[in-house]
Amino acid sequence: MDLADLIAGAYRRLAPRRTLLLLVTAALLGASLLGFRTLRMQENIAAMLPDGGSVAEDFQLLQQAPFASKVVITLNGGSQLPQQQLIAATDELAQALDPRLFPQVVSGPREQLQQRMLPWLLAALPNLADEEDLALLRAGLDEAGVRERLQQSYRSLLGPEGWALKGLIRQDPLGLHRLALEKLRHLNLVPGARLADGHFLSPDGKSALLVAETPVPMTDSAGAEQLLAAFEQAIRVLPEGVEASLVSGHRYTAANARAIQADLWLILSCSTLALVLLFLIFLRSLRAVFVFLVPVSVVCLAAVAVGLVYPEVSAVTIGFGAVLLGIAVDFGLHVYFALRRGGAEPAAILGAVAKPVTFGALTTVAAFAVLLFSDLPGQRQLAVFSITGILAALLLALLVLPHLLRVGAAAPEPPRKEGGQRAGRWILALWLLLLAAAGWQATRVTIDGDLRAMSLTPPALAADEAKLQQTWGQVRGRAMVWSLGADLEQALAVNRQIFQRLGSGEAGAELVSLAPLLPPLAEQEANRRRWQGFWAGEEGQRVLAALDREAVALRFSPDAFAPFRQALAQPAAPVTPAGLHEVGLGEVIDSLVTTLDDGRVGVLNLIPETPAALAAAETALAGLDGARLVAQGRFREEVSAAIGHDFTRFIVSAALAVVALLVVLFRHPGRIFAALVPVLSGLLLMLGIMGALGMSFNLFNVIAAILVIGLGVDYGIFMVCRQDEPCERATETAVLVSGLTTLAGFGALVLARHPALHSIGITVLLGIGGAIPAALLVVPALYRGRAQ
């Protein structure tokens, strides 16, 4: 029994049981709806990136960088506003921000940092001073050096600041705090800021800075809207002439969510209008509504299938897949037009249309099946979703839909127009010219892996980002060098090696690192032993003896420097993150140390993202386990390479799978080639026009290209089968209507303002727009040429 007999027999057996068939179908679809409600959705773009390899790890590190989620607020008072009024306005805004959304707002170094830092550094110096520091002490603390430093301390005591420095000089008569202060040099997270009254101000004094923590995830669009609304409410307290702007990932999320919502209304309106027009022009029957319900009915069923395979389902996949399933309307359209034309009993009509419909569905399934081998979890889920949905729609179209439609009376076929063969030659000539031009321009298509290019950046936000960088330097755009370890001690050990390798290189001057202030505990222990050995040894005793002699010469009291000697005799407590928090460096620690989702501890170093700095860092870090360089520019290159690799692999795999099915169906090279004409034409015209317009190929275009393959080969199969049965003019109408419905659904995306939706619309519009005329004009022209 062949496929035609199988489908015809199924119709005859189910016809007497029509009510039961519809009830069972409704129950199955209802159960899938209940199952859909239990799915765990994952709402971020991570599913559309590789879940293995360097790209996945870089993306996770970019996402989990502690400062990536911070909110940066810049206040600008212009040139006429006095500095004190700008500082007062900054404090007012910090107070006015909703503490539920901005629980921690920093306008400058904490007060305890200013009071405790120097004494703490002196106490911690034995842990921090390394061999190089001791070498500086040996060189600088000879007899003359000790005299000079003590005389300098003596002069400070005689000055107006002496009352404040008395305690410090008793603890540090030799000015060792200068050595300790050097440990802070690499902690400048805001390179363009200066301090004034405990606030971050720009060098020209016109701008002030607030850095805020927020519990709102960057990908939470609703939370981002609340955050921005709270900010707009808070800035009302600012006096006239003071402006404030906020920059964070939340602003991008909110802008993109608004754009997508606005686009959906526009696209849905245009698509609905176009579908209504197609319905009125080509269908004009209420029962034809069931045709459009076929793809809608299988969305939940396909989503449940994804949920059975994957513990978490990507919302992006389900949303995009639901749109993709719109292509399943083609199966119902072919059944509808075949039955409406009539001319035979329904079972016979279904048997005749079953083969091209089934093979059309199978070639589309084969095209999407290649995504099962993708490195991107979202694409693998999309493959499961599409395959399940298309097969379910095929069964509904062949087994259930015919029982909801009426069979029409056959109309006589219009005679062929004379001169068709000459027109066919012109069509083939024009087609070859177009393909040649498209093939020439297709080589100009570039691949763009920049995720930011797939999101919307409003001009106002781009201007605020540029102003932020101009005012404060590279606060948000520096490259990251991660020190990764199983625990903090291991990560700090790697961090120390990174600092030693980068400190003297291209990025050394602008390197941000915790390494000088927070060495690993083992190194702190070694430093303490060297420090104690220095002061207990001959060199240290020589320095202390010189200090005593100079103190007597300057008439200091005998116990003036007793605190200094006591500190040398006492063991220093190790430097820990908790201790740095207590002294007021909590924000810095929290910005540079984090525990990753996989349990590892990561310590961040920041370097300029310039080609020279990145190249120097790559060379310096070569072979260092636990060190990883992550930069936006490098990430874009990695994603571009992955997209290019996937595109080639998928196109070749999908083409092989489709050709294999065509061989099974047609078993004739000429008919196989004819069936591939719409696919080849659609892809080549799509790439050619994109190349001519200077457009690049992105992540979403890959999936859209698969869609063009799946649909294009469907058109080819139907038109080749139609040539073998010249009376089936209904096939041409079905191909035309299914192509136009695809353009109405996907092509309308070209109207979107959002770059990702717009790029999908462009790809499908060009690809399907090239495949439809190739199917309706070129395939018949090829057959006319063969007939001649």
GROMACS .gro file of C-alpha atoms in nm, residues 429-651:
model
  223
  429ALA     CA    1   1.728   3.393  -1.972
  430LEU     CA    2   1.619   3.659  -1.728
  431TRP     CA    3   1.639   3.410  -1.442
  432LEU     CA    4   1.999   3.316  -1.529
  433LEU     CA    5   2.098   3.683  -1.551
  434LEU     CA    6   1.946   3.753  -1.211
  435LEU     CA    7   2.120   3.453  -1.053
  436ALA     CA    8   2.454   3.554  -1.205
  437ALA     CA    9   2.420   3.909  -1.069
  438ALA     CA   10   2.305   3.777  -0.730
  439GLY     CA   11   2.593   3.530  -0.714
  440TRP     CA   12   2.838   3.810  -0.785
  441GLN     CA   13   2.696   4.033  -0.508
  442ALA     CA   14   2.652   3.744  -0.261
  443THR     CA   15   3.029   3.735  -0.205
  444ARG     CA   16   3.003   4.077  -0.039
  445VAL     CA   17   2.783   3.955   0.247
  446THR     CA   18   2.962   3.977   0.581
  447ILE     CA   19   2.878   3.802   0.906
  448ASP     CA   20   2.805   4.015   1.213
  449GLY     CA   21   2.831   3.845   1.552
  450ASP     CA   22   2.776   4.162   1.755
  451LEU     CA   23   2.482   4.093   1.987
  452ARG     CA   24   2.439   4.468   2.033
  453ALA     CA   25   2.368   4.501   1.661
  454MET     CA   26   2.067   4.275   1.714
  455SER     CA   27   1.923   4.503   1.981
  456LEU     CA   28   1.787   4.854   1.957
  457THR     CA   29   1.993   5.146   2.087
  458PRO     CA   30   1.789   5.468   2.089
  459PRO     CA   31   1.986   5.781   1.988
  460ALA     CA   32   1.938   5.936   2.334
  461LEU     CA   33   2.088   5.629   2.501
  462ALA     CA   34   2.380   5.622   2.258
  463ALA     CA   35   2.444   5.991   2.331
  464ASP     CA   36   2.438   5.930   2.708
  465GLU     CA   37   2.680   5.636   2.667
  466ALA     CA   38   2.918   5.859   2.469
  467LYS     CA   39   2.887   6.138   2.724
  468LEU     CA   40   2.955   5.893   3.007
  469GLN     CA   41   3.275   5.776   2.843
  470GLN     CA   42   3.382   6.130   2.761
  471THR     CA   43   3.328   6.248   3.119
  472TRP     CA   44   3.447   5.953   3.327
  473GLY     CA   45   3.665   5.750   3.090
  474GLN     CA   46   3.613   5.381   3.014
  475VAL     CA   47   3.383   5.298   3.306
  476ARG     CA   48   3.180   5.033   3.118
  477GLY     CA   49   3.387   4.943   2.815
  478ARG     CA   50   3.709   4.789   2.945
  479ALA     CA   51   3.830   4.438   2.871
  480MET     CA   52   3.829   4.188   3.156
  481VAL     CA   53   4.102   3.950   3.263
  482TRP     CA   54   3.947   3.689   3.491
  483SER     CA   55   4.140   3.496   3.754
  484LEU     CA   56   3.943   3.176   3.805
  485GLY     CA   57   3.989   2.925   4.084
  486ALA     CA   58   3.807   2.658   4.279
  487ASP     CA   59   3.820   2.888   4.583
  488LEU     CA   60   3.924   3.243   4.666
  489GLU     CA   61   4.281   3.147   4.757
  490GLN     CA   62   4.336   2.974   4.425
  491ALA     CA   63   4.180   3.262   4.232
  492LEU     CA   64   4.395   3.516   4.417
  493ALA     CA   65   4.708   3.313   4.340
  494VAL     CA   66   4.624   3.328   3.969
  495ASN     CA   67   4.537   3.695   4.008
  496ARG     CA   68   4.879   3.767   4.150
  497GLN     CA   69   5.049   3.604   3.852
  498ILE     CA   70   4.829   3.800   3.613
  499PHE     CA   71   4.927   4.125   3.780
  500GLN     CA   72   5.295   4.040   3.760
  501ARG     CA   73   5.265   3.957   3.389
  502LEU     CA   74   5.050   4.256   3.292
  503GLY     CA   75   5.186   4.517   3.532
  504SER     CA   76   5.488   4.607   3.321
  505GLY     CA   77   5.322   4.566   2.983
  506GLU     CA   78   5.109   4.776   2.748
  507ALA     CA   79   4.811   4.772   2.984
  508GLY     CA   80   5.009   4.814   3.306
  509ALA     CA   81   4.956   5.190   3.348
  510GLU     CA   82   4.575   5.159   3.331
  511LEU     CA   83   4.546   4.815   3.488
  512VAL     CA   84   4.278   4.784   3.757
  513SER     CA   85   4.365   4.501   3.994
  514LEU     CA   86   4.321   4.387   4.352
  515ALA     CA   87   4.648   4.194   4.348
  516PRO     CA   88   4.867   4.455   4.528
  517LEU     CA   89   4.607   4.499   4.805
  518LEU     CA   90   4.478   4.142   4.837
  519PRO     CA   91   4.753   3.886   4.773
  520PRO     CA   92   4.681   3.519   4.843
  521LEU     CA   93   4.722   3.417   5.207
  522ALA     CA   94   5.030   3.209   5.132
  523GLU     CA   95   5.202   3.512   4.981
  524GLN     CA   96   5.093   3.728   5.273
  525GLU     CA   97   5.256   3.478   5.508
  526ALA     CA   98   5.577   3.490   5.306
  527ASN     CA   99   5.567   3.873   5.305
  528ARG     CA  100   5.521   3.884   5.683
  529ARG     CA  101   5.821   3.659   5.738
  530ARG     CA  102   6.038   3.872   5.511
  531TRP     CA  103   5.912   4.190   5.681
  532GLN     CA  104   5.983   4.059   6.027
  533GLY     CA  105   6.316   3.924   5.914
  534PHE     CA  106   6.410   4.260   5.768
  535TRP     CA  107   6.340   4.457   6.086
  536ALA     CA  108   6.487   4.191   6.315
  537GLY     CA  109   6.795   4.155   6.101
  538GLU     CA  110   7.102   4.366   6.058
  539GLU     CA  111   6.946   4.602   5.801
  540GLY     CA  112   6.640   4.674   6.010
  541GLN     CA  113   6.837   4.727   6.325
  542ARG     CA  114   7.059   4.971   6.137
  543VAL     CA  115   6.752   5.170   6.028
  544LEU     CA  116   6.608   5.173   6.382
  545ALA     CA  117   6.941   5.283   6.526
  546ALA     CA  118   6.957   5.567   6.274
  547LEU     CA  119   6.599   5.660   6.368
  548ASP     CA  120   6.695   5.678   6.735
  549ARG     CA  121   6.995   5.901   6.666
  550GLU     CA  122   6.800   6.141   6.446
  551ALA     CA  123   6.513   6.148   6.698
  552VAL     CA  124   6.754   6.256   6.970
  553ALA     CA  125   6.904   6.516   6.738
  554LEU     CA  126   6.560   6.662   6.667
  555ARG     CA  127   6.470   6.642   7.039
  556PHE     CA  128   6.181   6.400   7.010
  557SER     CA  129   6.084   6.243   7.343
  558PRO     CA  130   6.230   5.892   7.405
  559ASP     CA  131   5.896   5.719   7.364
  560ALA     CA  132   5.777   5.935   7.071
  561PHE     CA  133   5.789   5.642   6.827
  562ALA     CA  134   5.692   5.365   7.069
  563PRO     CA  135   5.376   5.285   6.862
  564PHE     CA  136   5.598   5.231   6.557
  565ARG     CA  137   5.825   4.988   6.742
  566GLN     CA  138   5.526   4.808   6.897
  567ALA     CA  139   5.372   4.760   6.553
  568LEU     CA  140   5.698   4.611   6.424
  569ALA     CA  141   5.695   4.362   6.710
  570GLN     CA  142   5.331   4.254   6.669
  571PRO     CA  143   5.220   4.007   6.401
  572ALA     CA  144   4.993   4.167   6.141
  573ALA     CA  145   4.649   4.018   6.087
  574PRO     CA  146   4.602   3.878   5.732
  575VAL     CA  147   4.425   4.094   5.475
  576THR     CA  148   4.087   3.943   5.385
  577PRO     CA  149   3.782   4.056   5.185
  578ALA     CA  150   3.593   4.095   5.512
  579GLY     CA  151   3.865   4.323   5.647
  580LEU     CA  152   3.855   4.533   5.330
  581HIS     CA  153   3.479   4.565   5.372
  582GLU     CA  154   3.526   4.691   5.728
  583VAL     CA  155   3.774   4.953   5.624
  584GLY     CA  156   3.535   5.091   5.358
  585LEU     CA  157   3.649   4.916   5.041
  586GLY     CA  158   3.340   4.696   5.016
  587GLU     CA  159   3.220   4.842   4.685
  588VAL     CA  160   3.558   4.778   4.524
  589ILE     CA  161   3.574   4.421   4.652
  590ASP     CA  162   3.218   4.347   4.541
  591SER     CA  163   3.296   4.491   4.197
  592LEU     CA  164   3.604   4.277   4.141
  593VAL     CA  165   3.537   3.950   4.326
  594THR     CA  166   3.244   3.720   4.263
  595THR     CA  167   3.133   3.360   4.289
  596LEU     CA  168   3.024   3.225   3.951
  597ASP     CA  169   2.718   3.012   3.888
  598ASP     CA  170   2.934   2.700   3.858
  599GLY     CA  171   3.080   2.757   4.207
  600ARG     CA  172   3.418   2.887   4.097
  601VAL     CA  173   3.553   3.211   4.235
  602GLY     CA  174   3.645   3.483   3.988
  603VAL     CA  175   3.865   3.785   4.051
  604LEU     CA  176   3.855   4.058   3.788
  605ASN     CA  177   4.128   4.268   3.638
  606LEU     CA  178   4.042   4.545   3.393
  607ILE     CA  179   4.255   4.665   3.103
  608PRO     CA  180   4.190   4.906   2.814
  609GLU     CA  181   4.011   4.738   2.523
  610THR     CA  182   4.257   4.853   2.260
  611PRO     CA  183   4.420   4.629   1.999
  612ALA     CA  184   4.765   4.690   2.146
  613ALA     CA  185   4.657   4.617   2.505
  614LEU     CA  186   4.463   4.305   2.406
  615ALA     CA  187   4.750   4.171   2.197
  616ALA     CA  188   4.997   4.235   2.480
  617ALA     CA  189   4.764   4.068   2.730
  618GLU     CA  190   4.720   3.761   2.510
  619THR     CA  191   5.097   3.723   2.484
  620ALA     CA  192   5.156   3.779   2.854
  621LEU     CA  193   4.885   3.537   2.968
  622ALA     CA  194   4.978   3.255   2.732
  623GLY     CA  195   4.999   2.926   2.922
  624LEU     CA  196   4.869   3.064   3.252
  625ASP     CA  197   4.601   2.827   3.385
  626GLY     CA  198   4.298   3.001   3.536
  627ALA     CA  199   4.348   3.326   3.344
  628ARG     CA  200   4.090   3.425   3.082
  629LEU     CA  201   4.077   3.738   2.870
  630VAL     CA  202   3.723   3.850   2.785
  631ALA     CA  203   3.652   4.153   2.569
  632GLN     CA  204   3.345   4.267   2.382
  633GLY     CA  205   3.537   4.293   2.055
  634ARG     CA  206   3.683   3.943   2.087
  635PHE     CA  207   3.342   3.808   2.183
  636ARG     CA  208   3.190   3.956   1.868
  637GLU     CA  209   3.462   3.791   1.660
  638GLU     CA  210   3.400   3.454   1.828
  639VAL     CA  211   3.023   3.475   1.773
  640SER     CA  212   3.080   3.579   1.411
  641ALA     CA  213   3.303   3.277   1.357
  642ALA     CA  214   3.043   3.048   1.520
  643ILE     CA  215   2.763   3.190   1.304
  644GLY     CA  216   2.970   3.154   0.988
  645HIS     CA  217   3.059   2.796   1.076
  646ASP     CA  218   2.698   2.710   1.162
  647PHE     CA  219   2.564   2.876   0.847
  648THR     CA  220   2.791   2.674   0.617
  649ARG     CA  221   2.733   2.352   0.811
  650PHE     CA  222   2.356   2.394   0.826
  651ILE     CA  223   2.312   2.498   0.465
   0.00000   0.00000   0.00000
